[in-house]
Short mmCIF file of C-alpha atoms in Angstrom, two decimals:
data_model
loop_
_atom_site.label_atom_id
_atom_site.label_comp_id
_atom_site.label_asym_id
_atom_site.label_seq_id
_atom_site.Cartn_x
_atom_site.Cartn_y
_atom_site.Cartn_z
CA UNK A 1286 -2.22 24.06 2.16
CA UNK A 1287 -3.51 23.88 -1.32
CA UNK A 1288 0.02 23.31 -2.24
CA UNK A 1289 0.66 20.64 -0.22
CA UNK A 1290 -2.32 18.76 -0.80
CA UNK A 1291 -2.79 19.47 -4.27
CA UNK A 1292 -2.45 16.17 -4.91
CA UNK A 1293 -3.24 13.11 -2.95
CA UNK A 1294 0.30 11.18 -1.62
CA UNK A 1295 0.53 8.08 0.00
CA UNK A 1296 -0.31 9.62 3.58
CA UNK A 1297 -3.20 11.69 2.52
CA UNK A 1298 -5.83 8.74 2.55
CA UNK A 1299 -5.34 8.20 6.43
CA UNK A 1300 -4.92 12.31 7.25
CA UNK A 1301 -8.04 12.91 5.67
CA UNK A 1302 -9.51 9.99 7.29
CA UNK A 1303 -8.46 11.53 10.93
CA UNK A 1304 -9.31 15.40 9.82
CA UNK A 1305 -12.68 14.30 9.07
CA UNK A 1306 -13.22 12.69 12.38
CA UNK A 1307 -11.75 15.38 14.15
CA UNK A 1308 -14.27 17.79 12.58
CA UNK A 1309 -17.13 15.92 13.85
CA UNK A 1310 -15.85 15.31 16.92
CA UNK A 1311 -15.95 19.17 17.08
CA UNK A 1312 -19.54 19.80 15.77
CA UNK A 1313 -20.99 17.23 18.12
CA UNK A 1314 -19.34 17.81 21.28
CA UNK A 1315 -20.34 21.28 20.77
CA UNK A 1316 -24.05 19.78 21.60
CA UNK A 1317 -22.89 17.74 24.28
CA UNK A 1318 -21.73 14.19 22.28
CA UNK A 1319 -18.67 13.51 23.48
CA UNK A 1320 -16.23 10.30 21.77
CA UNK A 1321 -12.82 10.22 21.25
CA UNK A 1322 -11.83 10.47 17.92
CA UNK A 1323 -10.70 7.06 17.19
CA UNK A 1324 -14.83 6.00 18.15
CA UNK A 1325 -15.89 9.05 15.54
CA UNK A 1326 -13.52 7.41 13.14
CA UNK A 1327 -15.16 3.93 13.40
CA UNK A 1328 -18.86 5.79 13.12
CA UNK A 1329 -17.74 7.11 10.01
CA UNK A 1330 -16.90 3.94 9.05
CA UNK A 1331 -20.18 2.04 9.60
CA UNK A 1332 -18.37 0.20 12.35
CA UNK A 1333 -19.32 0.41 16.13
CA UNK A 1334 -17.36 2.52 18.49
CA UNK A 1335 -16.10 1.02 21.50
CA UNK A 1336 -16.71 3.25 23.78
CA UNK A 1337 -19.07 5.78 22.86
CA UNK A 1338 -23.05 5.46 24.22
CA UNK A 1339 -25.71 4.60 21.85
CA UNK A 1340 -27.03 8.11 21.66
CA UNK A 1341 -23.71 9.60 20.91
CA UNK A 1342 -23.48 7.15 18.14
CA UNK A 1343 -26.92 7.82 16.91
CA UNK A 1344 -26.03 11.68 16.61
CA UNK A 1345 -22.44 11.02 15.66
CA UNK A 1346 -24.07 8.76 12.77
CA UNK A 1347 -26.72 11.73 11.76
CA UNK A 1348 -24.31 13.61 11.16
CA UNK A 1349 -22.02 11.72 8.82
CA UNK A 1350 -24.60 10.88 6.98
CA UNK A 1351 -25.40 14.53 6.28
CA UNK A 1352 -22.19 15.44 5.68
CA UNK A 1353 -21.46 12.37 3.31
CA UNK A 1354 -24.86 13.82 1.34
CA UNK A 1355 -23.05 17.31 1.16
CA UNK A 1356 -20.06 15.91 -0.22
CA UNK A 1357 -21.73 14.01 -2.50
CA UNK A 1358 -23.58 17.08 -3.82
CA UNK A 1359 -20.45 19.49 -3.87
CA UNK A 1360 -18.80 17.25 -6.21
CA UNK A 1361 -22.03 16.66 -8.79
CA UNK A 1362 -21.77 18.55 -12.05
CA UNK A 1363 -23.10 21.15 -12.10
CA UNK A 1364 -23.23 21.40 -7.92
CA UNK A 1365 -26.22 21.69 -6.12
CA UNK A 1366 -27.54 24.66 -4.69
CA UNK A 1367 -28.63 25.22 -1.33
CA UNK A 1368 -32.62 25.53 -1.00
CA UNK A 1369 -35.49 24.53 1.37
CA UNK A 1370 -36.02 21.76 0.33
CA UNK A 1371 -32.28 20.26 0.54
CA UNK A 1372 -32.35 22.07 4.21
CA UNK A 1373 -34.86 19.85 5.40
CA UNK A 1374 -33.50 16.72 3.89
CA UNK A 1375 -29.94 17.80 5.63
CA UNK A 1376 -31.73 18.19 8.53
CA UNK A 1377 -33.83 15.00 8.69
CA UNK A 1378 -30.52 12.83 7.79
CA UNK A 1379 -29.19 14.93 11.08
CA UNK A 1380 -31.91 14.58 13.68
CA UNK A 1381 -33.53 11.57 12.28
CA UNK A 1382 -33.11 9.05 15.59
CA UNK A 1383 -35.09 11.53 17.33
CA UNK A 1384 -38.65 11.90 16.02
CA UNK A 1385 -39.41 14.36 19.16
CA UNK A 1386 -37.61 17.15 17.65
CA UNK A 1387 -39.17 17.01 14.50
CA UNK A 1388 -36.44 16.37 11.91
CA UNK A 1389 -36.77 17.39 8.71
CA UNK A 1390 -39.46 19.80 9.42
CA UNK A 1391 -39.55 23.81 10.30
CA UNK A 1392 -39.98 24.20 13.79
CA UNK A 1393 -44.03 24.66 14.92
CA UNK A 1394 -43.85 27.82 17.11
CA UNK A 1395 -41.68 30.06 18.85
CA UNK A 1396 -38.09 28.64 20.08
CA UNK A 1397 -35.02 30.26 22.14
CA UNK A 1398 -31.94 29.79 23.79
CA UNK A 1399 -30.95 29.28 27.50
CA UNK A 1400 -27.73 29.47 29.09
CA UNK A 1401 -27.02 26.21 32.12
CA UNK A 1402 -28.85 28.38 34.54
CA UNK A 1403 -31.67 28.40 32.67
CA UNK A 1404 -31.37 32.43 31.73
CA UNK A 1405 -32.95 33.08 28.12
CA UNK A 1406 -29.96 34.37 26.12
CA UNK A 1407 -31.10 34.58 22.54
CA UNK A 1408 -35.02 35.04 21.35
CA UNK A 1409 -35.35 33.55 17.71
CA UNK A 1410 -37.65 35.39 15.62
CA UNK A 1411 -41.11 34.59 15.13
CA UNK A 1412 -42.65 31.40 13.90
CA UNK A 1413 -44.76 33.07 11.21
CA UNK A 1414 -41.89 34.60 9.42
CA UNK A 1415 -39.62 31.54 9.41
CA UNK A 1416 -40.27 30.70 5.84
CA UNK A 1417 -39.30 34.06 4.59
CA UNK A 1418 -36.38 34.65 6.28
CA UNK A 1419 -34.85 31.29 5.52
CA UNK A 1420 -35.57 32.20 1.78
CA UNK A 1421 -33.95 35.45 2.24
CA UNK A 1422 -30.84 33.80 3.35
CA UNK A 1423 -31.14 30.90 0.31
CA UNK A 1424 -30.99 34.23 -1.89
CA UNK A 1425 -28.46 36.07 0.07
CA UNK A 1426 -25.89 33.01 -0.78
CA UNK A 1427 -26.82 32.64 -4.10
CA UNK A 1428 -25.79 35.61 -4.90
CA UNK A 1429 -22.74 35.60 -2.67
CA UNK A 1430 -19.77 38.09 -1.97
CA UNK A 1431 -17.15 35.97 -4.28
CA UNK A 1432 -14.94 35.60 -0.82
CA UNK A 1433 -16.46 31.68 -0.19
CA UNK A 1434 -14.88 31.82 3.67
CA UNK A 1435 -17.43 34.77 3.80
CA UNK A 1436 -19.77 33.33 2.30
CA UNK A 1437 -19.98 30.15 4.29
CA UNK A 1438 -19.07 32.18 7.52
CA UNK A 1439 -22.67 34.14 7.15
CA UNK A 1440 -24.47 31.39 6.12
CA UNK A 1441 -23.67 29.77 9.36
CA UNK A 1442 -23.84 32.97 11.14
CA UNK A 1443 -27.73 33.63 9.65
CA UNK A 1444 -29.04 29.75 9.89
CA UNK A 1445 -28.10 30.35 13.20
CA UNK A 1446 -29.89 33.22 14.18
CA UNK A 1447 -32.86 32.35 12.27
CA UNK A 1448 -33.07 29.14 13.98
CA UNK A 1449 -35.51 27.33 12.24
CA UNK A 1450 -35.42 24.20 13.68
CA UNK A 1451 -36.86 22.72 16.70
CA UNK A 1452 -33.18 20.98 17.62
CA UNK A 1453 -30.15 20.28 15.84
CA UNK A 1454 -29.44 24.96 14.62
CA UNK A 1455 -25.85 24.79 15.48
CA UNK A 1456 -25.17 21.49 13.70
CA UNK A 1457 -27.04 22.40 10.74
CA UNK A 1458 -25.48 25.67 10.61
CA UNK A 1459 -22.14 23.99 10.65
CA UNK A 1460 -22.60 21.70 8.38
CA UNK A 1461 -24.45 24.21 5.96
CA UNK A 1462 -20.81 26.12 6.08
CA UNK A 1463 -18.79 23.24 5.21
CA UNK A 1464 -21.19 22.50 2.09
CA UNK A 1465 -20.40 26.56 1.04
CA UNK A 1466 -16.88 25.47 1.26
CA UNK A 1467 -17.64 22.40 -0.40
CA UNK A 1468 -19.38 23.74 -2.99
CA UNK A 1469 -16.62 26.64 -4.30
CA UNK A 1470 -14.05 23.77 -4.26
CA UNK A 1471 -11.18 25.74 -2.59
CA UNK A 1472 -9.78 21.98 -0.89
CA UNK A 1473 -11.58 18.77 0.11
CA UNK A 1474 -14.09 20.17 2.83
CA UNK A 1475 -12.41 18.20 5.60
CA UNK A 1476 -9.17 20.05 5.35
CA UNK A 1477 -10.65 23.77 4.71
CA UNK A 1478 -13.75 22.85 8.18
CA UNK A 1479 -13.43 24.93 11.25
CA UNK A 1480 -15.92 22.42 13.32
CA UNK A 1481 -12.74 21.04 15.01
CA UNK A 1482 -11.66 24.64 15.90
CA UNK A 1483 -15.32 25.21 17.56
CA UNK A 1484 -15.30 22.41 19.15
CA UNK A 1485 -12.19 23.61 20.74
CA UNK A 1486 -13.07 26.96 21.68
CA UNK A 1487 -16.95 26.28 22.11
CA UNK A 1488 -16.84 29.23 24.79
CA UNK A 1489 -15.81 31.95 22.68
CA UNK A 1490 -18.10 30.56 19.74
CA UNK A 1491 -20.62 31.12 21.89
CA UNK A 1492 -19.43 34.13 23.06
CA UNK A 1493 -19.31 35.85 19.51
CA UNK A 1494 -22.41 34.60 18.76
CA UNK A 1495 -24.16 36.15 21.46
CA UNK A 1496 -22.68 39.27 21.48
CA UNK A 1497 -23.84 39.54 17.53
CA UNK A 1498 -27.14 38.21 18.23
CA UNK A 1499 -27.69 40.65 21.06
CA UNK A 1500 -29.97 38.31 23.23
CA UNK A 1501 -33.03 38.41 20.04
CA UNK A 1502 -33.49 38.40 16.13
CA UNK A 1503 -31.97 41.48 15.10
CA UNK A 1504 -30.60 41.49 11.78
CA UNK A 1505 -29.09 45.94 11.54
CA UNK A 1506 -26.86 44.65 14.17
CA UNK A 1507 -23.01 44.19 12.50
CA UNK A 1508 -21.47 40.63 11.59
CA UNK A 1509 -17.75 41.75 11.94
CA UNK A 1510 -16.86 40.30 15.01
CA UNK A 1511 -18.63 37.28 13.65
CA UNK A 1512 -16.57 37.17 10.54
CA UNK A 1513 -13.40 38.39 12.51
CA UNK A 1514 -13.55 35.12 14.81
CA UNK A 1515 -14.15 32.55 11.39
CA UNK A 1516 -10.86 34.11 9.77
CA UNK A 1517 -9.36 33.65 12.42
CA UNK A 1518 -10.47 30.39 13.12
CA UNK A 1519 -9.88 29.58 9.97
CA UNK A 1520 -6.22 30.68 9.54
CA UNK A 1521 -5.37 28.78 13.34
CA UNK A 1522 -7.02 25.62 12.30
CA UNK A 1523 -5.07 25.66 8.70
CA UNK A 1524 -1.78 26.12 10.92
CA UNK A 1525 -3.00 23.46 12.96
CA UNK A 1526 -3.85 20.99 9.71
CA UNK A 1527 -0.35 22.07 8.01
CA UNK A 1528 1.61 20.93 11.03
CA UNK A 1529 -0.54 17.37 10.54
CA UNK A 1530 0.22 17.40 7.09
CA UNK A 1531 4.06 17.14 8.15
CA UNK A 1532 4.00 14.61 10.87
CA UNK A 1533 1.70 12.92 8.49
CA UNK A 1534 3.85 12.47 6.09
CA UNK A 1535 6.87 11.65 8.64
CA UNK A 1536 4.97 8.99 10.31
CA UNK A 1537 4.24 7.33 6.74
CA UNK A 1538 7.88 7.15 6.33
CA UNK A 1539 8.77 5.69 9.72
CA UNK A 1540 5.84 2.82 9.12
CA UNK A 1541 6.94 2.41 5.83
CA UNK A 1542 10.67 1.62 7.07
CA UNK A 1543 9.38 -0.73 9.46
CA UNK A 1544 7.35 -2.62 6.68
CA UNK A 1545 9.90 -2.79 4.83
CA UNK A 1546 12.02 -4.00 7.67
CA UNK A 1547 10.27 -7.23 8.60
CA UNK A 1548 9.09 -7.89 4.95
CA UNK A 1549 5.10 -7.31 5.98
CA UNK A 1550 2.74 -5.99 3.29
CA UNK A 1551 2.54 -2.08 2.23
CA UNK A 1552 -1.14 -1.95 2.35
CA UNK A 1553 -0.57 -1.89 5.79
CA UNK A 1554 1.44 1.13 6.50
CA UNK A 1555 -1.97 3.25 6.97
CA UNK A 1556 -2.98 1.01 9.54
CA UNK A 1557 0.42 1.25 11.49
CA UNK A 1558 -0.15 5.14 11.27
CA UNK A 1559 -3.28 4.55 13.32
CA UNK A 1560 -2.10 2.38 15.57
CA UNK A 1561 1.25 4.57 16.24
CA UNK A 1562 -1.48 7.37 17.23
CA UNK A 1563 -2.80 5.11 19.92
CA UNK A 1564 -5.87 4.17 18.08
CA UNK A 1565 -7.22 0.06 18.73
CA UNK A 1566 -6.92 -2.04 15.51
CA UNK A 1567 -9.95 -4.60 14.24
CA UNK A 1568 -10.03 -7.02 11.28
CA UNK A 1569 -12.97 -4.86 10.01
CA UNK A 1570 -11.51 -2.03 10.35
CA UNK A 1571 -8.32 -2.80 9.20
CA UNK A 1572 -9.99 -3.55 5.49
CA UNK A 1573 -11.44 -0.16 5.37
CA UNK A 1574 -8.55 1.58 6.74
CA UNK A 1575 -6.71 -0.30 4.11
CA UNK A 1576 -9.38 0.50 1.14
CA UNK A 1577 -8.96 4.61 2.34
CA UNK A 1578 -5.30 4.33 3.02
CA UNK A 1579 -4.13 2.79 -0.60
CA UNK A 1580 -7.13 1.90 -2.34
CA UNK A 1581 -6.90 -1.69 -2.39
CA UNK A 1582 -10.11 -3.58 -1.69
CA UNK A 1583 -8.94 -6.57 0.59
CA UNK A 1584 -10.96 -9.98 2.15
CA UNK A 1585 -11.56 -10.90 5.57
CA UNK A 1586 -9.04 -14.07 5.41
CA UNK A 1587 -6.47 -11.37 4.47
CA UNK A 1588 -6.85 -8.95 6.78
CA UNK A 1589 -6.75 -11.87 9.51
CA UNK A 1590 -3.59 -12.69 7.89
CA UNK A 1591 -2.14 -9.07 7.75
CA UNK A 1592 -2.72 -8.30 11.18
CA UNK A 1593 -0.98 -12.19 12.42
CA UNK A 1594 2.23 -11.18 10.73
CA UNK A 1595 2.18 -7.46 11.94
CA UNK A 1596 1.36 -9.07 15.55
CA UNK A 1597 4.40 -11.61 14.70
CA UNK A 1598 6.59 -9.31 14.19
CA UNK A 1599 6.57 -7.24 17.39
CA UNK A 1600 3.75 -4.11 15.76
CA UNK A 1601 0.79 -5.31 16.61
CA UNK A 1602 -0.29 -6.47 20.21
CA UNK A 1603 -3.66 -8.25 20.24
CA UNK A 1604 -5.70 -8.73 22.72
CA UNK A 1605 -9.30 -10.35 23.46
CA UNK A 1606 -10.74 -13.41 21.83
CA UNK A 1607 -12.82 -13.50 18.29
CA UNK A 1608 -15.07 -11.05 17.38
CA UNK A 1609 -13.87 -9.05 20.32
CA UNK A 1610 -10.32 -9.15 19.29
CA UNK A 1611 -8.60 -5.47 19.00
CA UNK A 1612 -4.70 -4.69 18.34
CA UNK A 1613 -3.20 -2.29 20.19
CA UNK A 1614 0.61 -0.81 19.18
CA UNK A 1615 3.51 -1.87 20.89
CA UNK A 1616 5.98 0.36 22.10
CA UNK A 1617 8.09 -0.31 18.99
CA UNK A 1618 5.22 1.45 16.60
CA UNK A 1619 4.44 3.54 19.68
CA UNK A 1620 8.22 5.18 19.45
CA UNK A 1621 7.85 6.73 16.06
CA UNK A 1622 5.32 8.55 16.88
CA UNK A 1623 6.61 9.71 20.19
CA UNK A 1624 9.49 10.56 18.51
CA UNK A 1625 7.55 12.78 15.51
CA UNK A 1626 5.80 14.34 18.78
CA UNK A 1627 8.59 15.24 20.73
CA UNK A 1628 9.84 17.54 17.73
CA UNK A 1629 6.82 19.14 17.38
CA UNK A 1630 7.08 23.08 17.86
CA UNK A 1631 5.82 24.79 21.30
CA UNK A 1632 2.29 26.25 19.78
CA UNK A 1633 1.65 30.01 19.54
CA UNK A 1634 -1.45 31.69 19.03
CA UNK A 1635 -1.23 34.19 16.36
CA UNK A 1636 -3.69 36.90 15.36
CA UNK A 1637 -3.94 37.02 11.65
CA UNK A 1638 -5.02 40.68 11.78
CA UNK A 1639 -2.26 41.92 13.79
CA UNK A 1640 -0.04 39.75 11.55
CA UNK A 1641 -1.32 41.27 8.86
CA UNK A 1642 -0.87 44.94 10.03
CA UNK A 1643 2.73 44.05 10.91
CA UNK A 1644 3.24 42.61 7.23
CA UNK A 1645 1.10 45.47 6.09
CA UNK A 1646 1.79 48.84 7.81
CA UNK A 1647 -1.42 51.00 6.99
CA UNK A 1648 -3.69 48.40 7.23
CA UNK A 1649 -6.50 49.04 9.16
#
């Protein structure tokens, strides 16, 4: 993947755009926020989803603000380092359209978890503790294994457990692995995130966690089947994210044919690749699609402009009036994607450990 991304082509503005909503799409439905993708896309953006409920876009919001703060600090010079402190404000920027769970602060007593029939299936330890375990885990990282998958897998794995927080664990822990990753600089974040993975197979995260956690704080137990299902997870989603990386890049080239075709402007070609995906179109968001697709910082007036002569020439199929205009694709645009789809190979679930046993005979 590193190889292929190494560095950025004219596709990789709008795949990174989409990865990055995918992976909190994951994170949140995980807690029960559901939105399509093209509605987590638009929250990113600062721009209001069409469909998603005012509390998912609260929580949707929380969370891209945290992650934006991450990013930010992954890429300072030197990069931050995770302490209390930073945990809080993480969690604050998370939980913050809440005040009942107490964002940004350590939770005040004793909390646990319960399963939909109401069955306690994991004690947290002890309020009176809290403080020194989260410290023990701020040291653990810092001094790391050198492996940052690892690294960030266990710092998930022991925010989680530890549970500090009166709401909001398994989104912090999340998003507390993606700033590990972050922070060693393996790939951007987005590409390198397993939230969309969870958020996938939210059963058997759960299920992995609970059998480590053993239904209460118990720290002698073993993290290997923990650290067994993030490998994993990580080597299906990269399979997953290569695959994109390809159809990507082909759907690029089929937008930028049709551009070129009827004579329309190439900052537009990123917004075609949305559209093709079945994603709805507005003048607002066309200017930041355009500004993360290419670069180029465009005005109102010429977005309104772009999206006539797309519209004109049989891409672009508005509907509503004004403000409440949207552009859907036709089923010209819609074709090159269906196309792109219709080669794309039957999936199969690999285990990276027997793979590697196969490739490896001895390895056990």
């Amino acid at each position: 993947m590193r190889y292929q991304l190494r560095q950025p082509r004219r596709w990789y503005g709008t795949l990174r755009r989409a990865t990055a909503a995918r992976a909190v799409q994951g994170s949140n439905s995980i807690e029960g926020y559901h939105a399509s993708v093209e509605d987590v896309a638009a929250v990113l953006d600062d721009e209001e989803p069409l469909d998603a409920d005012t509390e998912t876009r609260r929580a949707i919001a929380g969370y891209r603000d945290a992650m934006t703060y991450v990013l930010q600090l992954a890429s300072s010079e030197p990069p931050r380092t995770l302490d209390a402190s930073l945990l809080l404000s993480l969690h604050f920027m998370m939980i913050k359209h809440d005040l009942a769970k107490n964002p940004g602060s350590w939770r005040p007593g004793g909390v646990w978890v319960e399963d939909a029939d109401g069955r306690v299936t994991y004690q947290a330890p002890p309020r009176d503790g809290l403080e020194g375990l989260v410290d023990e885990m701020l040291g653990q990282l810092a001094d790391g294994s050198g492996v940052s998958l690892v690294d960030a897998a266990m710092a998930h794995l022991n925010l989680a457990l530890i549970h500090p927080f009166s709401d909001g664990n398994g989104r912090m822990a999340r998003c507390v692995q993606s700033f590990v990753l972050a922070r060693d600089g393996l790939l951007a974040p987005e590409f390198l995130s397993i939230e969309e993975y969870l958020g996938r197979n939210t059963s058997d995260y759960y299920g992995v966690l609970t059998e480590v956690a053993a239904g209460s704080w118990s720290p002698q137990h073993s993290a290997r089947p923990w650290l067994t299902f993030c490998l994993t997870a990580h080597y299906r989603q990269a399979q997953t994210v290569l695959r994109r990386i390809d159809e990507a890049a082909a759907l690029w080239d089929r937008c930028d044919a049709l551009v070129r075709r009827h004579g329309l402007p190439e900052r537009s070609i990123g917004v075609l690749c949305d559209a093709a995906r079945g994603w709805r179109i507005r003048r607002s968001l066309y200017v930041k699609a355009v500004r993360s697709s290419v670069g180029d910082e465009i005005t109102d007036d010429s977005a309104t402009r772009d999206l006539r002569a797309l519209s004109a020439a049989g891409l672009l199929d508005p509907r509503g009036e004004k403000r409440g205009r949207t552009y859907l694709a036709t089923p010209q645009l819609r074709a090159a994607w269906e196309e792109i789809r219709n080669h794309r190979p039957t999936p199969v679930v690999v285990d990276p450990y027997e793979l590697a046993q196969l490739k490896l005979p001895g390895l056990g």
